[in-house]
mmCIF file of C-alpha atoms in Angstrom:
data_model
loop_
_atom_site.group_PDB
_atom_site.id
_atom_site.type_symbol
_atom_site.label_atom_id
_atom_site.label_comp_id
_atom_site.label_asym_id
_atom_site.label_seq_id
_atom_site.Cartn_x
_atom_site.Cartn_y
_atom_site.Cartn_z
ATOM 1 C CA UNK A 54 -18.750 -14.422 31.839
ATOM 2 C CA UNK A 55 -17.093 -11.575 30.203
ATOM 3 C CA UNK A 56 -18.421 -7.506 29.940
ATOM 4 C CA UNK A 57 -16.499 -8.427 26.255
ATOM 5 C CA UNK A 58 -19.212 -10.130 24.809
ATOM 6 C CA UNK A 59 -20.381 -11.462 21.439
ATOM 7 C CA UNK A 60 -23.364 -13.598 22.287
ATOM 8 C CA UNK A 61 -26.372 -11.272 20.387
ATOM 9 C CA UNK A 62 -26.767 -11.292 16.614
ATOM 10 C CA UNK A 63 -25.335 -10.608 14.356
ATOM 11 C CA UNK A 64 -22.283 -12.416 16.147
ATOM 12 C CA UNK A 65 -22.451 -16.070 14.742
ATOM 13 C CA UNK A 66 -24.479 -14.665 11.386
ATOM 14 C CA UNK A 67 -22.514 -17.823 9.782
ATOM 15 C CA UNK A 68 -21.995 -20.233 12.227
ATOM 16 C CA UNK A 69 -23.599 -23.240 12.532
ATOM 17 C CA UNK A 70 -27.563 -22.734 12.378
ATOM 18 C CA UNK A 71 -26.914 -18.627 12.701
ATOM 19 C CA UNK A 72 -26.344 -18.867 16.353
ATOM 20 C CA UNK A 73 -23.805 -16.732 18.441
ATOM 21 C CA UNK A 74 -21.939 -18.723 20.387
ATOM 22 C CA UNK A 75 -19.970 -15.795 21.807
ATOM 23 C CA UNK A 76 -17.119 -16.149 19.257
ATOM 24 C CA UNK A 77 -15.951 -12.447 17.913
ATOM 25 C CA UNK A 78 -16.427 -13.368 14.347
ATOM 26 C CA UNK A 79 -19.762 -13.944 12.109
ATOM 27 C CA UNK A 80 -18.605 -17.696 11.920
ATOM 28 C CA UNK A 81 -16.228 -19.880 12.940
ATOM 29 C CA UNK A 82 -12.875 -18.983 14.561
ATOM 30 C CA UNK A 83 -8.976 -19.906 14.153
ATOM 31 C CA UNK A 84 -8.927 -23.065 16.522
ATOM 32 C CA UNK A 85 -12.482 -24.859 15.168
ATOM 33 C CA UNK A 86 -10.843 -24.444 11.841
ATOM 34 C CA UNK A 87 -7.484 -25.928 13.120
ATOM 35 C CA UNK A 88 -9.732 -28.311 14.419
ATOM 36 C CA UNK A 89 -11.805 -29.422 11.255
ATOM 37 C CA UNK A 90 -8.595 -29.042 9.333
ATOM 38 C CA UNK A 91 -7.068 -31.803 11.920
ATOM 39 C CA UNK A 92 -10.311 -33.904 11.419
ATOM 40 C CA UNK A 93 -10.921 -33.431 15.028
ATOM 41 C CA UNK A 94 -14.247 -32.093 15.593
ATOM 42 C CA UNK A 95 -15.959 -29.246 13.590
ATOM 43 C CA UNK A 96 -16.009 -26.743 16.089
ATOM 44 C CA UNK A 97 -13.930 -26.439 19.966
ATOM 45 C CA UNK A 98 -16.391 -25.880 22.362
ATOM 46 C CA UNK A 99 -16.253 -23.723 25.771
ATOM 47 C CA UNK A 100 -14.900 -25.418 28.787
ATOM 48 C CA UNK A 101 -17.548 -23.448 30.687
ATOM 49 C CA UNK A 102 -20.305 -24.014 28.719
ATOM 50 C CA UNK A 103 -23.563 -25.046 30.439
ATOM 51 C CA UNK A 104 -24.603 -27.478 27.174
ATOM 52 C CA UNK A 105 -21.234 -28.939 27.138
ATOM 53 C CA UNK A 106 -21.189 -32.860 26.468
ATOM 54 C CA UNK A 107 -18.584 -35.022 28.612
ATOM 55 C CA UNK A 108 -17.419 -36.864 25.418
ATOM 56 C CA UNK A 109 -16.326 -33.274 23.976
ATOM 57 C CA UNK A 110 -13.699 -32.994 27.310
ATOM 58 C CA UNK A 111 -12.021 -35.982 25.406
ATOM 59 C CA UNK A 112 -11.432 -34.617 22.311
ATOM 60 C CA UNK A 113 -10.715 -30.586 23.291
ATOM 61 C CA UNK A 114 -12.150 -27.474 24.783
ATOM 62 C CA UNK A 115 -11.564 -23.662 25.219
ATOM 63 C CA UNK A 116 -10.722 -22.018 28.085
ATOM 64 C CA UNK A 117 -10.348 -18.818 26.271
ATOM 65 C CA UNK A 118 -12.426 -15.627 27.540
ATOM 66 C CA UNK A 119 -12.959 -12.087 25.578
ATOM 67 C CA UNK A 120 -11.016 -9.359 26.677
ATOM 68 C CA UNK A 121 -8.483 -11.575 28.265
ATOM 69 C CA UNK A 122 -4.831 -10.445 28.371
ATOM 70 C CA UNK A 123 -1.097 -11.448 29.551
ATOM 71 C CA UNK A 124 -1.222 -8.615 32.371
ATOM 72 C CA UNK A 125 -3.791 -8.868 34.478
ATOM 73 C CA UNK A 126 -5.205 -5.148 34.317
ATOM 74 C CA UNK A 127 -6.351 -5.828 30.479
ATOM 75 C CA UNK A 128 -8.407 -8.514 31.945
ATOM 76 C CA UNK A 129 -9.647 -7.037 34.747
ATOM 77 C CA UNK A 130 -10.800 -3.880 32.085
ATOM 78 C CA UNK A 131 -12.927 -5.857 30.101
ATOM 79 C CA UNK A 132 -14.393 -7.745 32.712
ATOM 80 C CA UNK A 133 -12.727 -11.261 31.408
ATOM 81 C CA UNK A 134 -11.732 -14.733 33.010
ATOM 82 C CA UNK A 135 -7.823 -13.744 33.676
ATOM 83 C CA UNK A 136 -5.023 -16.186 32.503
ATOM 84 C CA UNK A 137 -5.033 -17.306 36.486
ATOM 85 C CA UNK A 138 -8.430 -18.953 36.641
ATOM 86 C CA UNK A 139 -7.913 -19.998 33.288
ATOM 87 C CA UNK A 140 -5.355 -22.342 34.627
ATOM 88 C CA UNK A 141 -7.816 -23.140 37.594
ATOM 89 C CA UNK A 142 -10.779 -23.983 34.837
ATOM 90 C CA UNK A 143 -7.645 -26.301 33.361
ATOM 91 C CA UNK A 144 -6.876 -28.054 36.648
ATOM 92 C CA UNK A 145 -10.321 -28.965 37.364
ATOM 93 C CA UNK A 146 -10.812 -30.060 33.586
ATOM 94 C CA UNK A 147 -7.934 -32.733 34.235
ATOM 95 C CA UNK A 148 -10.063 -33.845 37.496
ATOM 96 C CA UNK A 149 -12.801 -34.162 34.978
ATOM 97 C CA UNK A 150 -10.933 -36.338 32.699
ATOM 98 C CA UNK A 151 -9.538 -38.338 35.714
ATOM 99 C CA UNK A 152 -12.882 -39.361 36.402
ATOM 100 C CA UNK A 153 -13.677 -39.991 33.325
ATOM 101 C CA UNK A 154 -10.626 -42.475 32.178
ATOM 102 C CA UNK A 155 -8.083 -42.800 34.451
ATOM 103 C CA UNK A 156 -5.036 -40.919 35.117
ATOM 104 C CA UNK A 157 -2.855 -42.654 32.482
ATOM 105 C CA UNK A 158 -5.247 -42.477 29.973
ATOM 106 C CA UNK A 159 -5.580 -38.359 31.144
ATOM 107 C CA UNK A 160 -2.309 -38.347 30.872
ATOM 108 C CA UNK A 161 -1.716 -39.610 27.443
ATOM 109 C CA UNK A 162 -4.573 -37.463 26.272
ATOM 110 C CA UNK A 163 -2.765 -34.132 27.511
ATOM 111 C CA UNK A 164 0.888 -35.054 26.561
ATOM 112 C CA UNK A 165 -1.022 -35.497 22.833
ATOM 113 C CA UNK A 166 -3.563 -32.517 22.641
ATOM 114 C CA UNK A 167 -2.733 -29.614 21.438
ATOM 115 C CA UNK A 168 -2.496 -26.295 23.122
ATOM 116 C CA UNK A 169 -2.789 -23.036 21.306
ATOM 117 C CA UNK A 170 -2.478 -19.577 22.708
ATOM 118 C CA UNK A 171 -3.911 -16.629 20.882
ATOM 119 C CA UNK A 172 -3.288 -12.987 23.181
ATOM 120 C CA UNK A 173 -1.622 -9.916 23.489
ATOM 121 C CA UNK A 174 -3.536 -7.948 21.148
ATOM 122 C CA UNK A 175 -5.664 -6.649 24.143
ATOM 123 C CA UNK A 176 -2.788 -5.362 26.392
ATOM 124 C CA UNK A 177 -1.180 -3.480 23.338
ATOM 125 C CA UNK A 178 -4.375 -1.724 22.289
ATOM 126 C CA UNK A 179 -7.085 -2.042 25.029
ATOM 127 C CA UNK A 180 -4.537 -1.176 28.088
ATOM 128 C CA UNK A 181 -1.385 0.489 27.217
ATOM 129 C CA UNK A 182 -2.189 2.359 24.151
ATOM 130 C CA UNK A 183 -5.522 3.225 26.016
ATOM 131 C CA UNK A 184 -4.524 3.999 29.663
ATOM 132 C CA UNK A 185 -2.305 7.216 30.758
ATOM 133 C CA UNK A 186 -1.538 5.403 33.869
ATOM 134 C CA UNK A 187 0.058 2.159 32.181
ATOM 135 C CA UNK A 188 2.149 4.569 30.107
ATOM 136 C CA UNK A 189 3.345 6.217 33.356
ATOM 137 C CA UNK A 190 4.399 2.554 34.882
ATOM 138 C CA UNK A 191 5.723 1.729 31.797
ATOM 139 C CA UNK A 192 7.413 3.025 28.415
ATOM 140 C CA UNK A 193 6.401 0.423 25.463
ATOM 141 C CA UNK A 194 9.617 -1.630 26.126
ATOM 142 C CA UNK A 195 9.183 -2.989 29.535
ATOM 143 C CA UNK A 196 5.312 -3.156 29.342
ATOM 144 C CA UNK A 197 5.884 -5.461 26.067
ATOM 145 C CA UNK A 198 9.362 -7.282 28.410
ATOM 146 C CA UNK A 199 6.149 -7.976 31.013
ATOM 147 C CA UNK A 200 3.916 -9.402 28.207
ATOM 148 C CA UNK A 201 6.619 -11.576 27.174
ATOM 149 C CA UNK A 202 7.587 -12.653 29.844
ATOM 150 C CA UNK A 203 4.053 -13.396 31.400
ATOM 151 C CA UNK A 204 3.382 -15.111 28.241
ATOM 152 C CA UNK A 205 6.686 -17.111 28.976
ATOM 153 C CA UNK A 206 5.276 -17.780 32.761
ATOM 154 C CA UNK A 207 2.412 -19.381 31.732
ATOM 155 C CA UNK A 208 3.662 -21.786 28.549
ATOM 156 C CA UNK A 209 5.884 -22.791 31.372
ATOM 157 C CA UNK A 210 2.914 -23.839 33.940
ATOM 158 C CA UNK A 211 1.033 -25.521 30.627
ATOM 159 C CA UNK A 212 3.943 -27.611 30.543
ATOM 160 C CA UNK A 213 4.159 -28.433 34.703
ATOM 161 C CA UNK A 214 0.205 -29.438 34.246
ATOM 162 C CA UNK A 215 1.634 -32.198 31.289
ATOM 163 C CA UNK A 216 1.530 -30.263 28.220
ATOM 164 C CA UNK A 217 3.878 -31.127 25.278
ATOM 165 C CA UNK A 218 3.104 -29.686 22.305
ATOM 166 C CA UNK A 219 2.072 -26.016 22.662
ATOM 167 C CA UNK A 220 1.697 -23.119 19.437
ATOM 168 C CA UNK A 221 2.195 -19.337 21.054
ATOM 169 C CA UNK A 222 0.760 -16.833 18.504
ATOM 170 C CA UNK A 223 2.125 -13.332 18.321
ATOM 171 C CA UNK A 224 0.342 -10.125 17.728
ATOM 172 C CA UNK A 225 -1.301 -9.535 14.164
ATOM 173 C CA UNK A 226 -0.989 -5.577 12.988
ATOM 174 C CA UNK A 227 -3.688 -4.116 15.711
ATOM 175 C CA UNK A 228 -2.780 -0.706 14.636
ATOM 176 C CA UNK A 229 -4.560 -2.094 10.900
ATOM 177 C CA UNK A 230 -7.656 -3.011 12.646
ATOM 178 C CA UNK A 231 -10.665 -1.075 11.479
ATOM 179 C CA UNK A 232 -11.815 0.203 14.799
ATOM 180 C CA UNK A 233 -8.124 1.196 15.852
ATOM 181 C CA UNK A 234 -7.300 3.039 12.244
ATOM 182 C CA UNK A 235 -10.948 5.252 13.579
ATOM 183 C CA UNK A 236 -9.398 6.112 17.281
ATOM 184 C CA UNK A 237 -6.047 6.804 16.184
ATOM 185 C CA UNK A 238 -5.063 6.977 12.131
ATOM 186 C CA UNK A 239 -5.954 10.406 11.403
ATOM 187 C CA UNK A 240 -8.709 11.339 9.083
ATOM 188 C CA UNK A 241 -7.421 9.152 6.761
ATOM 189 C CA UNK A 242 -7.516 5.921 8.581
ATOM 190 C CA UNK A 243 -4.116 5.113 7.903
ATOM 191 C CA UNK A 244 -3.006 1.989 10.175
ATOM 192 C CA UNK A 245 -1.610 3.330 13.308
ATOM 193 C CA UNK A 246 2.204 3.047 13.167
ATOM 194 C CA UNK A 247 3.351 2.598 17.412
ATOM 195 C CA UNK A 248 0.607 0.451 17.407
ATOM 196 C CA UNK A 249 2.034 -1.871 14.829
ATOM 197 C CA UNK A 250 5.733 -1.309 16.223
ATOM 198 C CA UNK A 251 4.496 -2.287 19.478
ATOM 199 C CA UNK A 252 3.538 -4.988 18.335
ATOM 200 C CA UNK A 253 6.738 -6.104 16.270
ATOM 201 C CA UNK A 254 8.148 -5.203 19.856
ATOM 202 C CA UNK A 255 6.446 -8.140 21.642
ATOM 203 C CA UNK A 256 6.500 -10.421 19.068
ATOM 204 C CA UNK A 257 10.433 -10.294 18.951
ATOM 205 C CA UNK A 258 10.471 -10.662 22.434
ATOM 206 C CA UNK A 259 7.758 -13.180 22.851
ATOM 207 C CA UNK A 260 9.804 -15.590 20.221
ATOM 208 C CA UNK A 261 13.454 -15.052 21.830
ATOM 209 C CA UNK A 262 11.350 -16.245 25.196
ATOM 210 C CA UNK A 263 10.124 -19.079 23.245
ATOM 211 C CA UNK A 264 13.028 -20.017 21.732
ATOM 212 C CA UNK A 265 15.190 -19.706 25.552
ATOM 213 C CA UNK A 266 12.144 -21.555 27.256
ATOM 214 C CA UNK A 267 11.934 -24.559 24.494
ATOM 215 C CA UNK A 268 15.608 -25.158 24.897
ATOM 216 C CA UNK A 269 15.068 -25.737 28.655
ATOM 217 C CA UNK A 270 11.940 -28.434 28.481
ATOM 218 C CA UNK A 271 12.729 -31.838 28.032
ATOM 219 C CA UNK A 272 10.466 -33.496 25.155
ATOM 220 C CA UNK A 273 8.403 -30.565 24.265
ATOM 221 C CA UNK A 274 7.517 -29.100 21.187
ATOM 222 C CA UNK A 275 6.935 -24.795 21.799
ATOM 223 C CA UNK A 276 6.750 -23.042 18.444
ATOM 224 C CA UNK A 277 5.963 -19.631 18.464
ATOM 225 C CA UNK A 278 3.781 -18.565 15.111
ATOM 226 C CA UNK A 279 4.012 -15.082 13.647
ATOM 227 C CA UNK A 280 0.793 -13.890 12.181
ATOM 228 C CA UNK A 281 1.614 -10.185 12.362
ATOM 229 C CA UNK A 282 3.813 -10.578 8.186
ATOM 230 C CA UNK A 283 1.247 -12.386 6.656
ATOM 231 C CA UNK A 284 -1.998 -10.601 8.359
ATOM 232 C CA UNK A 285 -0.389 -7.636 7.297
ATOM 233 C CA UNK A 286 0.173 -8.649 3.799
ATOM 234 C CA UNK A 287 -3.399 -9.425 3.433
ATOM 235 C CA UNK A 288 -4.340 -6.151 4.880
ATOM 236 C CA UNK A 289 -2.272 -4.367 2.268
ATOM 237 C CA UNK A 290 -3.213 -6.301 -0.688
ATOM 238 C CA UNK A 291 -6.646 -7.842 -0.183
ATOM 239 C CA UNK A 292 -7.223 -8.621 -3.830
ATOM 240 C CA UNK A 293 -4.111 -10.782 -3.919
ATOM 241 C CA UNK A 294 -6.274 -13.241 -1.514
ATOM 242 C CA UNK A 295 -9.698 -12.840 -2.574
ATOM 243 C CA UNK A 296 -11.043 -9.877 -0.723
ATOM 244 C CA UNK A 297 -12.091 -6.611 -1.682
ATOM 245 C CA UNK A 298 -12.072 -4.510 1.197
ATOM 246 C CA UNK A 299 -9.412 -4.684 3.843
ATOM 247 C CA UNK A 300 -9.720 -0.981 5.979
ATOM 248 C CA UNK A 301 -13.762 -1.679 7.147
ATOM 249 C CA UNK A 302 -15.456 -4.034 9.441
ATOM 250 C CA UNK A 303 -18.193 -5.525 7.593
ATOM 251 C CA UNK A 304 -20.399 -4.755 10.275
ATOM 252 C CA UNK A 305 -22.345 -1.403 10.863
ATOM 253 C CA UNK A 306 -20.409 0.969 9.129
ATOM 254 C CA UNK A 307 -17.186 -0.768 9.521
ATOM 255 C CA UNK A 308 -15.698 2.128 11.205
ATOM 256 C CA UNK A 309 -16.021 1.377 14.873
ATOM 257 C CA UNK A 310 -18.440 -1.126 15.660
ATOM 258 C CA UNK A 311 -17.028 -3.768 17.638
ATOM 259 C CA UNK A 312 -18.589 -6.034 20.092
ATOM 260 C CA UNK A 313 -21.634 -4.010 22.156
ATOM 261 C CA UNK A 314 -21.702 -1.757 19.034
ATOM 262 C CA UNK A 315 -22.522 -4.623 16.575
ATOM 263 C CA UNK A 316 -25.587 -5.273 17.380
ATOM 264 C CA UNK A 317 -28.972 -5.860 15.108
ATOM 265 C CA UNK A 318 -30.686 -2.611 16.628
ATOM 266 C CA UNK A 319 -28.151 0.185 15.434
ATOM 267 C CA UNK A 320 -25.854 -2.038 12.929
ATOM 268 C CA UNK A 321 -26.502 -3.387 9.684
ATOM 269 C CA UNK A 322 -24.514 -6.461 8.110
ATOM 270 C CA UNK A 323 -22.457 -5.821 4.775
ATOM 271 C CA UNK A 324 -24.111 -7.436 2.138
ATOM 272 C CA UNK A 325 -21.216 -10.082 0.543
ATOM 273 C CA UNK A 326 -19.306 -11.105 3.916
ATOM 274 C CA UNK A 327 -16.820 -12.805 2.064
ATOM 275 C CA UNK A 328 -15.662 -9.272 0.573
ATOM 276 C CA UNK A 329 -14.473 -8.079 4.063
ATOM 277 C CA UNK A 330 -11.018 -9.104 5.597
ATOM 278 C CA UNK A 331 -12.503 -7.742 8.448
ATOM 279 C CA UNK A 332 -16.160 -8.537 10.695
ATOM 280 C CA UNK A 333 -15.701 -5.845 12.888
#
């Protein structure tokens, strides 16, 4: 589906029998434990996935794919589904649901489900930060105005396909991310500063969009949710919450190792997982 891809060991080291499921994480991720928290369903499963039961388009899928991004270069880099066909996997999942109970039912179901957006993180580090040619088209202002307002764009067509209650995250602190501190923070590894304020950029922007779009949709609840202060927090003081190491992946040597390059052949698996803010 995706050149961004998680679906080898030891991806899923954690999950549910030990199986990657092509989650980037050694177990479950944000939305299955929104989910389970909900008393939903343990885990959200893949729209496009080929074992997918019918009864699971009743109670919630993801359309997500790795790699994905609110301009359409950072998809197209990392070989992902872009936000576009997302929206076309959507459609044809309320077709499904038509067929399965009715339009009113389908209808109720999607004014009362839950959508949650989780981007942005790719553009900032994976495109602009990483392509000469962005940063000639853009300065970090207007390429974080077009993430915004892209990100406004498509809240905005969730709603016109019937959604009502819809949770935009903002960026976490990408410049603390293990593999970024290795590309860019020096030889010390300190967390990369204009990646962080790029960040901070977006998410400012991102909320006032929110906040302007919400005021103009009748019966909706749009709440956008800043990760990037507590994330950060957590990164800074891991043994306030538990952790012991916060500046590492815990796999390979936690330096760089991120999806191909965590892998069972050259990368070995910390030893207490539940040390590590941080799987890769």
């Amino acid at each position: 589906i995706t050149e961004a891809r998680c679906d080898y060991p030891p991806y899923g080291i954690d999950f549910d029998g030990g199986v990657p499921t092509g989650r980037f994480s050694n177990g479950k991720v944000p939305t299955d434990i929104l989910a389970e928290e909900l008393g939903i369903k343990p885990t959200i499963p893949a729209y496009r996935d080929p074992n997918l039961r019918q009864e699971d388009l009743l109670t919630g899928v993801t359309f997500a794919s790795g790699g994905a991004g609110y301009v359409p270069l950072t998809t197209q880099i990392a070989g992902g589904i872009p936000l576009s066909q997302q929206l076309k996997f959507f459609e044809e999942y309320i077709e499904k649901l038509n067929g399965m109970v009715g339009q009113e039912r389908t209808t109720f179901i999607i004014t009362n489900s839950l959508f949650v957006i989780i981007c942005g993180s790719n553009d900032i580090a994976n495109n602009f930060f990483s392509l000469p040619t962005t940063q000639l088209q853009y300065n970090v202002a207007s390429f974080t105005a077009l993430m915004a307002d892209n990100a406004r764009s498509f809240a905005r067509t969730l709603y016109q396909y019937g959604a009502r209650r819809i949770l935009m995250f903002g960026a976490p602190p990408i410049g603390c991310v293990p593999s970024q501190r290795t590309v860019a923070g020096g030889p010390t590894r300190d967390c990369v500063v204009r990646f962080n304020d790029a960040c901070k950029l977006f998410n400012a922007k991102l909320s006032a969009n929110i906040d302007g779009l919400s005021r103009t949709l009748q019966d909706t609840t749009l709440i956008y949710i800043d990760i990037y202060d507590p994330l950060l927090d957590l990164i800074l003081n891991p043994q306030q919450y538990g952790f012991k190491v916060s500046n590492l992946g815990c796999c390979g040597t936690g330096l760089i190792e991120v999806t191909a390059l965590c892998n069972n052949y050259t990368a070995a698996v910390c030893p207490v997982r539940s040390d590590y803010v941080f799987w890769d």
